Coordinates of C-alpha atoms in Angstrom, one line a residue:
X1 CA 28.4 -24.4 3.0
X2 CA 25.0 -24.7 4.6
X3 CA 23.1 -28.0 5.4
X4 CA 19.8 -26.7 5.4
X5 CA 17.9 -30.8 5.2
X6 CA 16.8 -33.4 3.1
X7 CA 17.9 -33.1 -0.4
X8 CA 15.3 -34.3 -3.2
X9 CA 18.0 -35.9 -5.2
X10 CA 19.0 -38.4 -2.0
X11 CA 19.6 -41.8 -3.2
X12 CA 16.8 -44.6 -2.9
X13 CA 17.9 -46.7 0.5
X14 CA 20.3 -49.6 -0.2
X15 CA 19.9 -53.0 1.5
X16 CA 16.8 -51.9 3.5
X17 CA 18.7 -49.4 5.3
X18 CA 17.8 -45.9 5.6
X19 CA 19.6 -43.2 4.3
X20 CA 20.8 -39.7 5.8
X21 CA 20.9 -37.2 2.6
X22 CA 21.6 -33.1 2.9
X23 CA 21.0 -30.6 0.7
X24 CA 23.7 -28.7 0.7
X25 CA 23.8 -25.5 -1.0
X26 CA 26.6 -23.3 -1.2
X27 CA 26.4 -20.1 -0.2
X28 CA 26.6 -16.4 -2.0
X29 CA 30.1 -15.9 -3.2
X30 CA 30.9 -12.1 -2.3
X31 CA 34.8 -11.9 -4.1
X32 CA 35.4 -8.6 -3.1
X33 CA 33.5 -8.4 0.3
X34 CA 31.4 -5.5 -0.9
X35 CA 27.8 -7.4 0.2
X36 CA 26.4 -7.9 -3.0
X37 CA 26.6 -11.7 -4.7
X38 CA 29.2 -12.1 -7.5
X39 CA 26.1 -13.6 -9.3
X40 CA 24.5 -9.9 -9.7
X41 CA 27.7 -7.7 -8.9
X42 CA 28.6 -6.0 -11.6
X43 CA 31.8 -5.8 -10.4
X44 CA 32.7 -9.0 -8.6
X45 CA 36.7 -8.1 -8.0
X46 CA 36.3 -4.1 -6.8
X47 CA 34.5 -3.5 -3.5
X48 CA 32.0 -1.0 -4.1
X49 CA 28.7 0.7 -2.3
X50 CA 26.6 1.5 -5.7
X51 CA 23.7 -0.8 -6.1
X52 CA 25.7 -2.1 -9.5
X53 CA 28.9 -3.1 -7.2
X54 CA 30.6 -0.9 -9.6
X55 CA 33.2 1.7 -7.8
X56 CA 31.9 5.3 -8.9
X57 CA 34.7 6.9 -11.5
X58 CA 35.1 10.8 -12.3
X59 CA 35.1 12.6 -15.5
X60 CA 35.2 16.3 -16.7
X61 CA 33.9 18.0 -19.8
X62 CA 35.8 21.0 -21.5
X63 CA 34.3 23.3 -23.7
X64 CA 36.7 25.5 -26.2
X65 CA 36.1 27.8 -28.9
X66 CA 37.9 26.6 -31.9
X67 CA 38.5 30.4 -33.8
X68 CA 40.5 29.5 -36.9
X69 CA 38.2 26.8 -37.1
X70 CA 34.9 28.7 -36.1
X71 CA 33.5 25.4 -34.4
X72 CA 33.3 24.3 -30.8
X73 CA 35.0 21.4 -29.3
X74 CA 34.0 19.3 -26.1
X75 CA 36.3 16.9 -24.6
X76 CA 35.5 14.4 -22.1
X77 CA 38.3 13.1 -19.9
X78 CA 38.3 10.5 -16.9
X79 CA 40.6 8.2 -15.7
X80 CA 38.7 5.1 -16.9
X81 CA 38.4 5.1 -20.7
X82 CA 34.9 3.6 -20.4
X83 CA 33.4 6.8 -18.8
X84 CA 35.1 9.0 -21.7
X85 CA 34.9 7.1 -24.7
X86 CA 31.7 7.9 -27.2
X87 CA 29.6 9.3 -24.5
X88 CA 26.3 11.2 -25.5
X89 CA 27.6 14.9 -25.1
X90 CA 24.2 17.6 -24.8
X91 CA 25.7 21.0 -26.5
X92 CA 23.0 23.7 -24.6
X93 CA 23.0 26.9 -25.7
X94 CA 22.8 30.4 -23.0
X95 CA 19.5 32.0 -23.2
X96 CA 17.9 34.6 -20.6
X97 CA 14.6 33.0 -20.3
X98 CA 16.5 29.3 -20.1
X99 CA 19.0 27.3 -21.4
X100 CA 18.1 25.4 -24.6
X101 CA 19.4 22.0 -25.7
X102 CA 20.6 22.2 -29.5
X103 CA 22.2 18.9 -29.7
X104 CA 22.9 15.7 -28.4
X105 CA 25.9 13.9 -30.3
X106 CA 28.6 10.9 -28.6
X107 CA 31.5 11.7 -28.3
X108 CA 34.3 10.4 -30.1
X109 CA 36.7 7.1 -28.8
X110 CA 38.8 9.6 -27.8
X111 CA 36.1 11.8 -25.6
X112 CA 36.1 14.6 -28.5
X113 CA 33.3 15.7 -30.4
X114 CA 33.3 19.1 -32.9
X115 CA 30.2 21.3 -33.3
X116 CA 29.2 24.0 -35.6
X117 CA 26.8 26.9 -33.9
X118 CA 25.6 30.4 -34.4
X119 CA 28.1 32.8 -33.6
X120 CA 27.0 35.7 -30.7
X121 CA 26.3 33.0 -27.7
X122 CA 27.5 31.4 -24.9
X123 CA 27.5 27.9 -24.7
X124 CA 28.4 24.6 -22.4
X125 CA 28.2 21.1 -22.6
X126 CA 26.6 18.3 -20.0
X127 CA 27.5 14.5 -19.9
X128 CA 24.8 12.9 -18.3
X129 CA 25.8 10.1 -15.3
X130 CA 25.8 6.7 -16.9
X131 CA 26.4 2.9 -16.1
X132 CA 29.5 0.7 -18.3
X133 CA 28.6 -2.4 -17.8
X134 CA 31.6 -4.4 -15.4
X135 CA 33.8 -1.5 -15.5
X136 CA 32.4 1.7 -13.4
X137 CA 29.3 3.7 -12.8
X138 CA 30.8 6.8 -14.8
X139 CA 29.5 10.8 -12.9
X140 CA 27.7 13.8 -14.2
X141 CA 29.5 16.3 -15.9
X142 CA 29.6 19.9 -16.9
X143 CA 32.0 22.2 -18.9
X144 CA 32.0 25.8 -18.2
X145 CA 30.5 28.6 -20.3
X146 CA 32.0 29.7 -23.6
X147 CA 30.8 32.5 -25.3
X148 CA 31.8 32.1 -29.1
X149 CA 32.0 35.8 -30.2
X150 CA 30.1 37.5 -32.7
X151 CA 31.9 38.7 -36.4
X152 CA 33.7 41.7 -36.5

């Protein structure tokens, strides 16, 4: 606690004698010791550096070629389900003169989402870094190339 002076809810002196009041105020409560107040910590019980006071988690994203199925099928895996589940997936497609967006989807609960594109290419997926709210700040991530072959 700090005293920092006179409080402007002191009590009116009794019996002609003057009172002492002090404001005290308590001071930021840091749970996890990480420097940033619980008040605006996103994460008040995991130490963290981020600006949120979230601890930074990992994820991956895998690209395969589904053949019998003729689709292709991301997956995004981390080990917190908040940085996985029904993330927004970009499907870019391989061109000489740049890569080209074609699609931006979320992802299933499960980190899965299915799409259908023009045979003859290569493709791969990005997962943008994003925020979950009390849980983690959730990294970048991008699959490797997949070339989905032409007909024979």
């Amino acid at each position: 606690l700090t005293v920092l002076g006179p409080s402007p809810f002191a009590a009116a002196p009794a019996h002609g004698h003057p009172s002492r009041s002090v404001d005290v105020r308590a001071l930021a409560v840091d749970t996890d010791g990480d420097g940033i107040d619980d008040a605006t910590d996103g994460c008040p019980g995991v130490a963290s550096t981020n600006p949120t006071g979230c601890p930074t988690v990992s994820r991956s994203a895998r690209l395969r070629y589904l053949a019998g199925e003729n689709l292709l099928q991301t997956q995004v895996r981390s080990p917190e389900t908040a940085c996985s589940a029904r993330s927004r997936v970009k499907l870019w497609r391989v061109l000489p003169r740049g890569d080209v967006r074609i699609q931006v989807e979320t992802a299933s609960f499960s980190g899965r989402k299915r799409f259908t594109v023009p045979r003859g290419s290569s493709y791969y997926v990005t997962v943008s870094s994003s925020y979950a709210p009390g849980v983690a700040e959730c990294v970048e991530a991008t699959s490797p190339t997949v070339l989905v072959p032409r007909l024979s």
